Short mmCIF file of C-alpha atoms in Angstrom, two decimals:
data_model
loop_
_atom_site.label_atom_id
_atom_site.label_comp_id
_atom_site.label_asym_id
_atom_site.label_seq_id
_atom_site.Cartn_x
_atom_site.Cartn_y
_atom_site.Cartn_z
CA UNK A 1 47.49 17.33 -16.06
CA UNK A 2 44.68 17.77 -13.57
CA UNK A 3 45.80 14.80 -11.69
CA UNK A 4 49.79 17.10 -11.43
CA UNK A 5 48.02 20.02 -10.80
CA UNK A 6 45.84 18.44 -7.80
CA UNK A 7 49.18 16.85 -6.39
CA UNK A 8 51.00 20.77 -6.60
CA UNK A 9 48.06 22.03 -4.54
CA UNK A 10 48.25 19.67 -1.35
CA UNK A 11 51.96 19.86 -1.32
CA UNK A 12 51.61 23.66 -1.47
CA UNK A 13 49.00 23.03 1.63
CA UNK A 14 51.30 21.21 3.03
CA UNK A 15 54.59 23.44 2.84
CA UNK A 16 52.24 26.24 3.73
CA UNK A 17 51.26 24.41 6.91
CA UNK A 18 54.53 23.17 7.73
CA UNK A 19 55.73 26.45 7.36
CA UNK A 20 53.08 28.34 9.83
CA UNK A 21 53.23 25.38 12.47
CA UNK A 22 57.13 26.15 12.66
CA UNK A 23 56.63 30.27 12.58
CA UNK A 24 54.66 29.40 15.94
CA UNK A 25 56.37 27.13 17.84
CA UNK A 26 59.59 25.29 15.94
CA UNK A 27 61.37 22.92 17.78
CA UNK A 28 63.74 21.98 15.85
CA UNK A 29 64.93 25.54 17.12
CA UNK A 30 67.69 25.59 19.57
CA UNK A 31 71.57 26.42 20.57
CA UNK A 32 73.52 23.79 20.93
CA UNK A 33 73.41 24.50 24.90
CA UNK A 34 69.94 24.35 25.67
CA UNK A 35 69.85 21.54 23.29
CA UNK A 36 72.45 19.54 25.26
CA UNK A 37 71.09 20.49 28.42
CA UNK A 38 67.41 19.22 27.41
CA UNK A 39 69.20 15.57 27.48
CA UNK A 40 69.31 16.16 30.80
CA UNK A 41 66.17 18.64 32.17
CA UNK A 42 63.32 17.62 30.00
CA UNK A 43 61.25 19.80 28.19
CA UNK A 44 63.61 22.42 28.73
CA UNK A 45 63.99 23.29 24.81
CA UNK A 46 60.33 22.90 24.01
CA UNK A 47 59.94 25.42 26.87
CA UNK A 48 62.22 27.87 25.37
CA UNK A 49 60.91 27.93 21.54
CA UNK A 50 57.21 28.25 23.58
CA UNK A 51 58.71 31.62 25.04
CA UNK A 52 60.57 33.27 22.41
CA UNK A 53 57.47 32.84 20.59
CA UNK A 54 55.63 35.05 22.56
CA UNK A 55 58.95 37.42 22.79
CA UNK A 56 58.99 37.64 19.10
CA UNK A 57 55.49 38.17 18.31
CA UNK A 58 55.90 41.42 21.30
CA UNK A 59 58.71 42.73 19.34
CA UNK A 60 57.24 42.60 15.82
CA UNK A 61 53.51 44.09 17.06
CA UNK A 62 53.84 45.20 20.52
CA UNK A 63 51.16 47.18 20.92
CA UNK A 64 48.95 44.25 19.32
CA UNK A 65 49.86 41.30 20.23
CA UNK A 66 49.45 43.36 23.86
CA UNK A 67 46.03 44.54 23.74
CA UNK A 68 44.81 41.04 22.26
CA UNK A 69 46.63 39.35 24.73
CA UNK A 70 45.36 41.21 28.12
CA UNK A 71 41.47 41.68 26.12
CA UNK A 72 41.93 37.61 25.59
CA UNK A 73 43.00 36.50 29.29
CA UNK A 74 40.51 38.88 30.78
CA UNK A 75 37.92 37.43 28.79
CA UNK A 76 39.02 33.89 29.25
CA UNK A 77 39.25 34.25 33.15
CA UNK A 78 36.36 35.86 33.72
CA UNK A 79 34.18 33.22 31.64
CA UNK A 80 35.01 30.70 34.08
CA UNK A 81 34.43 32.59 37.54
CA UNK A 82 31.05 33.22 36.17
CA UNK A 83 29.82 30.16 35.43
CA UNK A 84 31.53 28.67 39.04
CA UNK A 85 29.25 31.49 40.87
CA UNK A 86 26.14 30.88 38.58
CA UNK A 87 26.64 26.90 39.34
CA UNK A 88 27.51 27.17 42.82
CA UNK A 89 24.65 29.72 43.34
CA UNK A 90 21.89 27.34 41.14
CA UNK A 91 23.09 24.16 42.93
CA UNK A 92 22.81 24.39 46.46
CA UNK A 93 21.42 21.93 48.48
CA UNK A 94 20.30 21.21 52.25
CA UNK A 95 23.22 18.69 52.69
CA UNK A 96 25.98 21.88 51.96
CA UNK A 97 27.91 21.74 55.53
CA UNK A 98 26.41 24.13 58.48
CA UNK A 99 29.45 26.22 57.93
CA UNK A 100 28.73 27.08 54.13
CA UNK A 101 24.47 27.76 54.60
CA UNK A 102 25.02 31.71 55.74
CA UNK A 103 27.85 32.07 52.85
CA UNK A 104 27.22 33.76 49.37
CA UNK A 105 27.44 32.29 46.29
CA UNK A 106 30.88 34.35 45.60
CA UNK A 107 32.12 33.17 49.47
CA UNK A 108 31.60 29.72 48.39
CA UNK A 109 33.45 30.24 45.22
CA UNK A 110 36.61 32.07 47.12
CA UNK A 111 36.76 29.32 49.64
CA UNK A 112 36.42 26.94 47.23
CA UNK A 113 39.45 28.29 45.33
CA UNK A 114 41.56 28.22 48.73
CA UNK A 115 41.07 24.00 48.66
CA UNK A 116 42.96 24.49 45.17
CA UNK A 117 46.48 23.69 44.98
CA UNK A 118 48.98 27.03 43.14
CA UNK A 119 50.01 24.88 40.96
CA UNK A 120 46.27 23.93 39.45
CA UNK A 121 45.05 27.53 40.20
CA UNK A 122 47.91 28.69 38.01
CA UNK A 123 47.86 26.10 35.13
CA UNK A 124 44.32 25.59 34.94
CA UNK A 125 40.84 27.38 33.74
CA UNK A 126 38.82 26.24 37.00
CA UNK A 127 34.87 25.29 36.46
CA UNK A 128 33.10 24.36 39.69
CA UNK A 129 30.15 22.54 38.50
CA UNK A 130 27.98 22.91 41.39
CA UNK A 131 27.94 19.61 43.07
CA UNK A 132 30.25 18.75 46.29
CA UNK A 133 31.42 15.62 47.74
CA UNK A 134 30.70 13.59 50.28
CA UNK A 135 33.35 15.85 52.71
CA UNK A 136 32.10 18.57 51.52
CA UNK A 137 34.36 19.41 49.48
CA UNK A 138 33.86 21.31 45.90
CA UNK A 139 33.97 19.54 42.66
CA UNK A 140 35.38 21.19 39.54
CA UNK A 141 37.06 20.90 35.67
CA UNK A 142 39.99 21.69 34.65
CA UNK A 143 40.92 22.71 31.66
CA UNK A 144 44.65 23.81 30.28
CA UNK A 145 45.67 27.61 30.31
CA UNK A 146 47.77 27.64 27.02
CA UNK A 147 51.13 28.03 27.51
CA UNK A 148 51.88 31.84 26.04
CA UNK A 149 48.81 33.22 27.90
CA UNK A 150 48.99 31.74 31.29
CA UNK A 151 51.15 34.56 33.01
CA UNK A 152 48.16 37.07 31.92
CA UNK A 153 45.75 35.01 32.66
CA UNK A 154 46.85 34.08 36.30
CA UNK A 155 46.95 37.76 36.96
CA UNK A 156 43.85 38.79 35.71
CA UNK A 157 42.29 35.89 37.99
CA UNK A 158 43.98 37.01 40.94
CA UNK A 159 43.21 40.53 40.56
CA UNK A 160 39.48 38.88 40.29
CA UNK A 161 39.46 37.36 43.15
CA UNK A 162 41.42 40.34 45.05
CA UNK A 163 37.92 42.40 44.37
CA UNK A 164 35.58 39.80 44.79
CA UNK A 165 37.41 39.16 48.83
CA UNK A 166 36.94 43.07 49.01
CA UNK A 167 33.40 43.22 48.21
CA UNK A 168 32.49 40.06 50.46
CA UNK A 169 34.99 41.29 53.48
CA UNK A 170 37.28 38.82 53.14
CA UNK A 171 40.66 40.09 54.87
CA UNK A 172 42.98 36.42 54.03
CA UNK A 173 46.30 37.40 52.51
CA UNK A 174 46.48 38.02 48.67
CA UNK A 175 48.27 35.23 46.52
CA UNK A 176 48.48 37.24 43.45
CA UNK A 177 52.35 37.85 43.98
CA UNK A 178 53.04 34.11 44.74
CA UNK A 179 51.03 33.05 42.06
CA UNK A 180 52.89 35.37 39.52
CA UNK A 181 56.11 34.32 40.82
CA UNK A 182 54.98 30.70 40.31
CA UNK A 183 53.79 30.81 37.03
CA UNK A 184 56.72 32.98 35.48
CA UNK A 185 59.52 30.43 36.80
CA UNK A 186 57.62 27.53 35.35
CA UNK A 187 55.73 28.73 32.65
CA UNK A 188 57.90 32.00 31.42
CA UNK A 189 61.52 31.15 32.30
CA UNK A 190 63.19 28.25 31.08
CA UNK A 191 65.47 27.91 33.71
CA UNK A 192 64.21 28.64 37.13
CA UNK A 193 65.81 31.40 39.12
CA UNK A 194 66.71 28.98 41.92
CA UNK A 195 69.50 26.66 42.24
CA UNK A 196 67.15 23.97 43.60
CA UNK A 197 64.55 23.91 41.14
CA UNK A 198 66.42 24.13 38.06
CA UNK A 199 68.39 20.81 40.02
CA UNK A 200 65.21 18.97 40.53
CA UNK A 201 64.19 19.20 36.91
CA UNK A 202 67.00 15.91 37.06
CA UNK A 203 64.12 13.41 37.11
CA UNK A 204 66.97 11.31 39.98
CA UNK A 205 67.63 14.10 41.55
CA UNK A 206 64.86 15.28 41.96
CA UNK A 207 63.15 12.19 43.42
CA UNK A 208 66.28 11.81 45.99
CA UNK A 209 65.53 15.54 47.25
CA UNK A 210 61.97 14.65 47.38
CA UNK A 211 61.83 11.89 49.89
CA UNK A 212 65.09 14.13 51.96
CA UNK A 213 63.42 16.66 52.31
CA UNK A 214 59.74 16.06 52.01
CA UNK A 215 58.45 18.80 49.45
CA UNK A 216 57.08 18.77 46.40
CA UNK A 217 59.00 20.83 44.34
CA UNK A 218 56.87 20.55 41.11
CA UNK A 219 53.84 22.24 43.24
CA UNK A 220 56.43 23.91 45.63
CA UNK A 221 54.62 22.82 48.72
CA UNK A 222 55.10 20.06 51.51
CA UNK A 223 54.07 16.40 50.50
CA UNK A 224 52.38 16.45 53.83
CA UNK A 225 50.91 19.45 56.22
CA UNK A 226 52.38 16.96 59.35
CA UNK A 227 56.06 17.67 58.09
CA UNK A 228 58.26 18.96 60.90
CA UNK A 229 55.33 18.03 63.22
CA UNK A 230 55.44 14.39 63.46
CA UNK A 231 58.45 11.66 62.54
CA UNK A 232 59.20 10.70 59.05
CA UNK A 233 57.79 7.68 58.58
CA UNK A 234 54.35 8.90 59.83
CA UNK A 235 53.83 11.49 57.08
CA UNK A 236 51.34 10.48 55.16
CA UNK A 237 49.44 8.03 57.23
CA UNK A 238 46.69 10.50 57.38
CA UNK A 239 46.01 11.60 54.10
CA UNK A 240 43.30 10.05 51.88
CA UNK A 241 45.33 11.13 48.71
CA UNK A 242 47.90 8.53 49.01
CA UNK A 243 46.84 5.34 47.49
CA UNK A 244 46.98 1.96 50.14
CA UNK A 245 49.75 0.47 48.98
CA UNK A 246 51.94 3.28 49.59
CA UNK A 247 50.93 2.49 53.27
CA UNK A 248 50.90 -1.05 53.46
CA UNK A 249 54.52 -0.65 52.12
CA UNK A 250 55.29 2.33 54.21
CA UNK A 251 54.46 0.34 57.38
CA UNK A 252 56.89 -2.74 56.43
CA UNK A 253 59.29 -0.94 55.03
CA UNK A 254 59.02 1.77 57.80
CA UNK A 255 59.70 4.94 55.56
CA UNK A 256 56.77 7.67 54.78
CA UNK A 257 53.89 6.93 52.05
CA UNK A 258 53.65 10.70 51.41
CA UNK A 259 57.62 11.05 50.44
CA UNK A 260 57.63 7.42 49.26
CA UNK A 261 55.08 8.29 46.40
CA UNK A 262 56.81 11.73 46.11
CA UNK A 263 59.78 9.97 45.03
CA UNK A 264 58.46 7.01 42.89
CA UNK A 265 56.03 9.87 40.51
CA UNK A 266 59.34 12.11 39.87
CA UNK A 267 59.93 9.41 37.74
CA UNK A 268 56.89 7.88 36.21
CA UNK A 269 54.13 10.89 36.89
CA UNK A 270 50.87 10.84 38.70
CA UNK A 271 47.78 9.03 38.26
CA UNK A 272 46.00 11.77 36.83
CA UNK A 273 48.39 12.67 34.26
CA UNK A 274 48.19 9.48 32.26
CA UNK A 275 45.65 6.67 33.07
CA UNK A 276 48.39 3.53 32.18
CA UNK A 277 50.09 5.35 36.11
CA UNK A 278 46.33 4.42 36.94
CA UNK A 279 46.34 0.91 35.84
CA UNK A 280 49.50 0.73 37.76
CA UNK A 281 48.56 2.18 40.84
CA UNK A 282 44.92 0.09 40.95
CA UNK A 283 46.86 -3.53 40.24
CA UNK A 284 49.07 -2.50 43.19
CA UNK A 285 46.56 -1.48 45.79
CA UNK A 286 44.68 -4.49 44.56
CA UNK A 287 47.74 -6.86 45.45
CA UNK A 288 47.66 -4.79 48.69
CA UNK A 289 44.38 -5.57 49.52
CA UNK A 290 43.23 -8.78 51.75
CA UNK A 291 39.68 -8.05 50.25
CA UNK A 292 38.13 -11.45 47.88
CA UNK A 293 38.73 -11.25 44.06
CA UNK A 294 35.38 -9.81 43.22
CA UNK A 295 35.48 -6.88 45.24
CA UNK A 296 39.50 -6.34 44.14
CA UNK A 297 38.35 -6.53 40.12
CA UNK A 298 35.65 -3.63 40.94
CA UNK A 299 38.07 -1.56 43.18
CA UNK A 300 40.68 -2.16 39.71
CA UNK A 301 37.98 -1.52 37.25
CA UNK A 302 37.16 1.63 39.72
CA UNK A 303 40.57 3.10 40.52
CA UNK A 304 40.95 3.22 36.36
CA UNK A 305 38.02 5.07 35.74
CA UNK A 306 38.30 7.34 38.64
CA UNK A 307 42.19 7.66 37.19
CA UNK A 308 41.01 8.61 33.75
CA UNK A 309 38.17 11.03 35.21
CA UNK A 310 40.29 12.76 37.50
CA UNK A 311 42.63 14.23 33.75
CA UNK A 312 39.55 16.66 33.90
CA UNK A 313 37.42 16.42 36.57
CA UNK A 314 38.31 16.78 40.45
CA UNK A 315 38.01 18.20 43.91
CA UNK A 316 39.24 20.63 46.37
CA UNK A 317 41.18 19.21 49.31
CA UNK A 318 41.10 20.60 53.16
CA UNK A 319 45.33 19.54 52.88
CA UNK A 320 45.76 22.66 50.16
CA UNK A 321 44.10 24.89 52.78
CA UNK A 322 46.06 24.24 55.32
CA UNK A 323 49.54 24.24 53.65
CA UNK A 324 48.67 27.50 52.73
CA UNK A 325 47.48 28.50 56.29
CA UNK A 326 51.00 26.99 57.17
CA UNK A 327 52.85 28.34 54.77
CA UNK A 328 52.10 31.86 55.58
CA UNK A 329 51.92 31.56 59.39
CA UNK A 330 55.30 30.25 58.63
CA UNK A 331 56.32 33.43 56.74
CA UNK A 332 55.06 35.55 60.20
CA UNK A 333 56.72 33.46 62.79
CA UNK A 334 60.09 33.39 60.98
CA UNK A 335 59.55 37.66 60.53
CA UNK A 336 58.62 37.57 64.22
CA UNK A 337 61.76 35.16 65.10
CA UNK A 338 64.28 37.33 63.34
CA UNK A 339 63.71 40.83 64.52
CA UNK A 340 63.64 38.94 68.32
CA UNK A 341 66.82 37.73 67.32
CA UNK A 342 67.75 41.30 66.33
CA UNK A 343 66.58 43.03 69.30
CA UNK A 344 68.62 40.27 71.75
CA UNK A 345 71.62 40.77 69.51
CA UNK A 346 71.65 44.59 69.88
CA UNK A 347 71.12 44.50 73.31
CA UNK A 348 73.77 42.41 73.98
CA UNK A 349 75.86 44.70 72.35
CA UNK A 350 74.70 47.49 74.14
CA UNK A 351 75.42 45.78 76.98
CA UNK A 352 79.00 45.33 76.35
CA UNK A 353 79.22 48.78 75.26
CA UNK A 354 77.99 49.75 78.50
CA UNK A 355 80.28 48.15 80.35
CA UNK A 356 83.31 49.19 78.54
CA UNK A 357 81.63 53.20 79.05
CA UNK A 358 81.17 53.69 75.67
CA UNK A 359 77.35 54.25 75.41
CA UNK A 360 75.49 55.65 79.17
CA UNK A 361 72.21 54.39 80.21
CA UNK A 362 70.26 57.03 78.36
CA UNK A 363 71.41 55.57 74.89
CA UNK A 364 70.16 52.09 76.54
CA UNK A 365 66.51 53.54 77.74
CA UNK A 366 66.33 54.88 74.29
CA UNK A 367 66.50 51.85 72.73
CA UNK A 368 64.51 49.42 75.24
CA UNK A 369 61.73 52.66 74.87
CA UNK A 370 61.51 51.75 71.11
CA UNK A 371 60.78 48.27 72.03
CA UNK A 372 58.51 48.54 74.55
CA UNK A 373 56.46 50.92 71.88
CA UNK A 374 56.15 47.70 69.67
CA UNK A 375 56.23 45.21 72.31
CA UNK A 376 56.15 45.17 75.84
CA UNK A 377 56.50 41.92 77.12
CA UNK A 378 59.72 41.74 75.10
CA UNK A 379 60.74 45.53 76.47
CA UNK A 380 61.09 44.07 79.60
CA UNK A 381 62.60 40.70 78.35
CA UNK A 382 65.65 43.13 76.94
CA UNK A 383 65.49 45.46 80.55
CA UNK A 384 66.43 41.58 82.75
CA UNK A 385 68.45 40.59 80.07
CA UNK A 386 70.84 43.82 79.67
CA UNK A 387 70.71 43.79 83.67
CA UNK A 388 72.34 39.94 83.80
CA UNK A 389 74.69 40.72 81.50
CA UNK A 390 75.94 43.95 83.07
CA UNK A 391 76.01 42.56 86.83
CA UNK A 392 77.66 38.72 85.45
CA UNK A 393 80.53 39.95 83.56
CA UNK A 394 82.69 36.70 83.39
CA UNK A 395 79.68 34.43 82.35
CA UNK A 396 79.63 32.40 79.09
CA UNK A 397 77.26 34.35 76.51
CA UNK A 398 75.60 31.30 75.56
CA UNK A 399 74.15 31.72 79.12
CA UNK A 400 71.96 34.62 78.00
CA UNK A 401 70.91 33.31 74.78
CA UNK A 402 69.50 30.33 76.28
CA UNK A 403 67.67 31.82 79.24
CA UNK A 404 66.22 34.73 76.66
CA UNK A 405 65.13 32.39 74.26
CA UNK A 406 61.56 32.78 73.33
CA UNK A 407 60.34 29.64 73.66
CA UNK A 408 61.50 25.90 75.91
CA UNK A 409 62.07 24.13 72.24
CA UNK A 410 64.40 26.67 71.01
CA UNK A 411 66.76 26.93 74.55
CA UNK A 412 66.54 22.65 74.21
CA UNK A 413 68.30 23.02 70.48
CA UNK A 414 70.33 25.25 71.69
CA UNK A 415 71.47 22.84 74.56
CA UNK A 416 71.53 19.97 72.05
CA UNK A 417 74.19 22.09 70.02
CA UNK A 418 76.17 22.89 72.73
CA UNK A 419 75.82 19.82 74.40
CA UNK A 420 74.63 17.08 72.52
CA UNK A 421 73.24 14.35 74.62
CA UNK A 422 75.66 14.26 77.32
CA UNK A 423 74.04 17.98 79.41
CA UNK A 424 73.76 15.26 82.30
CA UNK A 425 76.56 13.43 81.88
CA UNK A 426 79.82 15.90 83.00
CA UNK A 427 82.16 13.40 82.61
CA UNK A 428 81.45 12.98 79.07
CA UNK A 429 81.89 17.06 78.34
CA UNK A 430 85.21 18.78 78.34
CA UNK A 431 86.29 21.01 81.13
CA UNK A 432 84.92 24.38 78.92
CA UNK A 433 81.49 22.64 78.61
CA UNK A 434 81.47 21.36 82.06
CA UNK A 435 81.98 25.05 83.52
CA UNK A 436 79.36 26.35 80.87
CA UNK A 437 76.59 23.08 82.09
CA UNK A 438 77.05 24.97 85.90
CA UNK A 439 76.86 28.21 84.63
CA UNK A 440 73.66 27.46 82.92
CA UNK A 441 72.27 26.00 86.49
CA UNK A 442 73.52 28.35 88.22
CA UNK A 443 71.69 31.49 86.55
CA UNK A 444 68.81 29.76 85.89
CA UNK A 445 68.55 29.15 81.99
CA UNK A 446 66.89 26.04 82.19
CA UNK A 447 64.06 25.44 83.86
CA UNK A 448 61.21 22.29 83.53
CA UNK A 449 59.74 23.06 80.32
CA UNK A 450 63.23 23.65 78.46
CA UNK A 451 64.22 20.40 80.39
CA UNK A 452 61.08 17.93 78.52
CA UNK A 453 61.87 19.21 75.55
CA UNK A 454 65.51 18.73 75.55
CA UNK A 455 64.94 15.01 76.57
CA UNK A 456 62.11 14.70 73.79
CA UNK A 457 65.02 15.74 71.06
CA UNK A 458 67.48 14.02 72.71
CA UNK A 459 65.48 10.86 72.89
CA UNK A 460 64.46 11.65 68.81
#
């Protein structure tokens, strides 16, 4: 009897646990859609049982679950930040770089934060533990936000840090809205709201888009700051991130290390994510090397360790504060680049309509006032443009556009699209293009600068 009775209590433990594991997070949950799609995006199902968790528990107690959710993520981000300050405060040393002696304990721990990539700073509780590399460069743990709580969290940290830059003077752009936006599309939504990220969930997909286009579009940022800058195959030469043998086989094969390694983890993950990608990734750069066996076994033995360390511990990097300088210098010059395109475009119009008599030139000063107001090297940019356009009525547009272009690289694409390779070569260019090619001489829309870098893409 007792040994019946013993056996009804640990299956009643058992159903009982059974039974509150799958009231959190069941999933064996599912429609048949998700379900089928899963096959395809992984992770995509687990994701959306993790979310209508949280959903259901807001519905049932919303005022509850809502208080103990924002009391537990302020708590939980705030522990962290703390202990980074007390650490980087108790810890300093003489050998800190000359840049970092005048800073406060708080400065270090903002520009420390900056070397983070978004996707750590929104996944991860970050403890700097005081100590910095031999760059310079911060060292910290990570440890997982869980899954439910990292949206609150995120913003609670950000709105941290937003007062801490305030009380230290620190003007640099907030990333509390591109955080958010990061963590709710991969943490909140189980589809993305983009076409192209829900497409490079496709592990082959995703690793073909990779090395095309050269982004990472797990971390959403470029596999290398140099993209756009310098050719292809060059992109990655120069970062210490990517392992040796991505190089060596970069350089023979002649395609880039950075997008090389992009592509090859889409499919079998990063060294820090598993420590058997480690192994890997240490035999490799071992065969790579032309060093004697010794010093290859301890390189192995280290690239493991360092491998299985790095799951929790790690550094900032110099690359994430840059991308982030570039992104959002990026994010200026293409605000800056389409109201000049504006501007020209309304003035041409005004132009026309001047010409037909359908505005006078008080309309035109009106206008070319409120640009001077803003701007007045492009004011009078507009004044010589409207005045070329009005006294040259039978010239080619494309005239205009190309001598008013802000800059020599943007009048050479512009040439290469009209022209291609043949703006030298009249006999290759049909009789339209050929009377355009003289126009463009004869009014002056090229001139030495617009000419180098027209050969330097051509030559590309």
């Amino acid at each position: 009897i007792d040994a019946i009775q013993e056996q009804s209590v640990k299956d009643d433990i058992y159903t009982n646990a059974v039974a509150s594991a799958r009231s959190m997070t069941d999933f064996n949950q599912g429609g048949t859609i998700t379900k089928d799609i899963d096959a395809f995006i992984p992770y995509l199902n687990a994701s959306a049982q993790g979310t209508r968790v949280m959903f259901d528990n807001l519905r049932d107690r919303p005022a509850e679950t809502t208080f103990r959710i924002m009391q537990t993520s302020a708590m939980l981000s705030a522990i962290p930040a703390a202990a980074s300050i007390a650490l980087l405060a108790a810890l300093r040393s003489d050998d800190e770089p000359e840049e970092d002696k005048d800073l406060t304990a708080t400065e270090l721990y903002l520009k420390a934060v900056k070397g983070i990539s978004k996707y750590e700073r929104s996944n991860y509780m970050l403890f700097f533990t005081g100590g910095r590399t031999e760059n310079g460069e911060f060292d910290y743990i990570r440890v997982a936000k869980t899954h439910q709580l990292t949206p609150f969290m995120t913003l609670s940290e950000s709105i941290q840090r937003e007062t801490m830059k305030k009380m230290v003077g620190d003007n640099s752009e907030s990333t509390l809205i591109e955080d958010m936006d990061f963590v709710i599309n991969n943490n909140i939504l189980p589809l993305e709201a983009s076409i192209t990220g829900n497409v490079a969930k496709v592990p082959m997909i995703k690793a073909a888009m990779t090395y095309s286009t050269g982004y990472d579009f797990f971390r959403e940022q470029d596999l290398s700051y140099l993209r756009g800058d310098v050719p292809v195959v060059v992109e990655g030469f120069e970062s210490n991130s990517i392992e040796d043998f991505y190089k060596e086989f970069g350089e023979k094969a002649n395609v880039s290390p950075a997008r090389f390694k992009g592509a090859v983890e889409s499919f079998i993950t990063s060294p820090s994510t598993t420590p058997y990608v480690g192994m890997l990734y240490g035999g490799l750069d071992a065969m790579a090397s032309d060093k004697d066996g010794k010093v290859i076994m301890q390189k192995l033995g280290n690239d493991l360790l360092k491998s299985t360390k790095r799951r929790v511990k790690k550094e900032t990097s110099e690359y994430n504060r840059r991308i982030s300088s570039n992104e959002k210098m990026q994010k200026k010059f293409e605000k800056i680049e389409i109201e000049n395109i504006k501007t020209k475009q309304k003035f041409s119009e005004l132009a026309k309509k001047y010409v037909a008599n359908e505005v006078d030139i008080n309309t035109v000063a009106d206008e070319l006032l409120v640009v001077y107001k803003d701007s007045p090297f492009e004011g009078g940019r507009m004044v010589e443009k409207f005045k070329d356009v009005v006294r040259n009525q039978g010239v080619s547009p494309y005239v205009f556009e190309v001598k008013y272009a802000n800059k020599p690289k943007q009048r050479a694409l512009m040439l290469v699209q009209l022209f291609g390779s043949d703006l030298f070569e009249r006999e290759n260019l049909r009789t339209d293009k050929q009377n355009l090619q003289s126009q463009m001489f004869r009014y002056k829309a090229i001139n030495k600068e617009t000419l180098v870098e027209y050969n330097n893409l051509i030559s590309e």
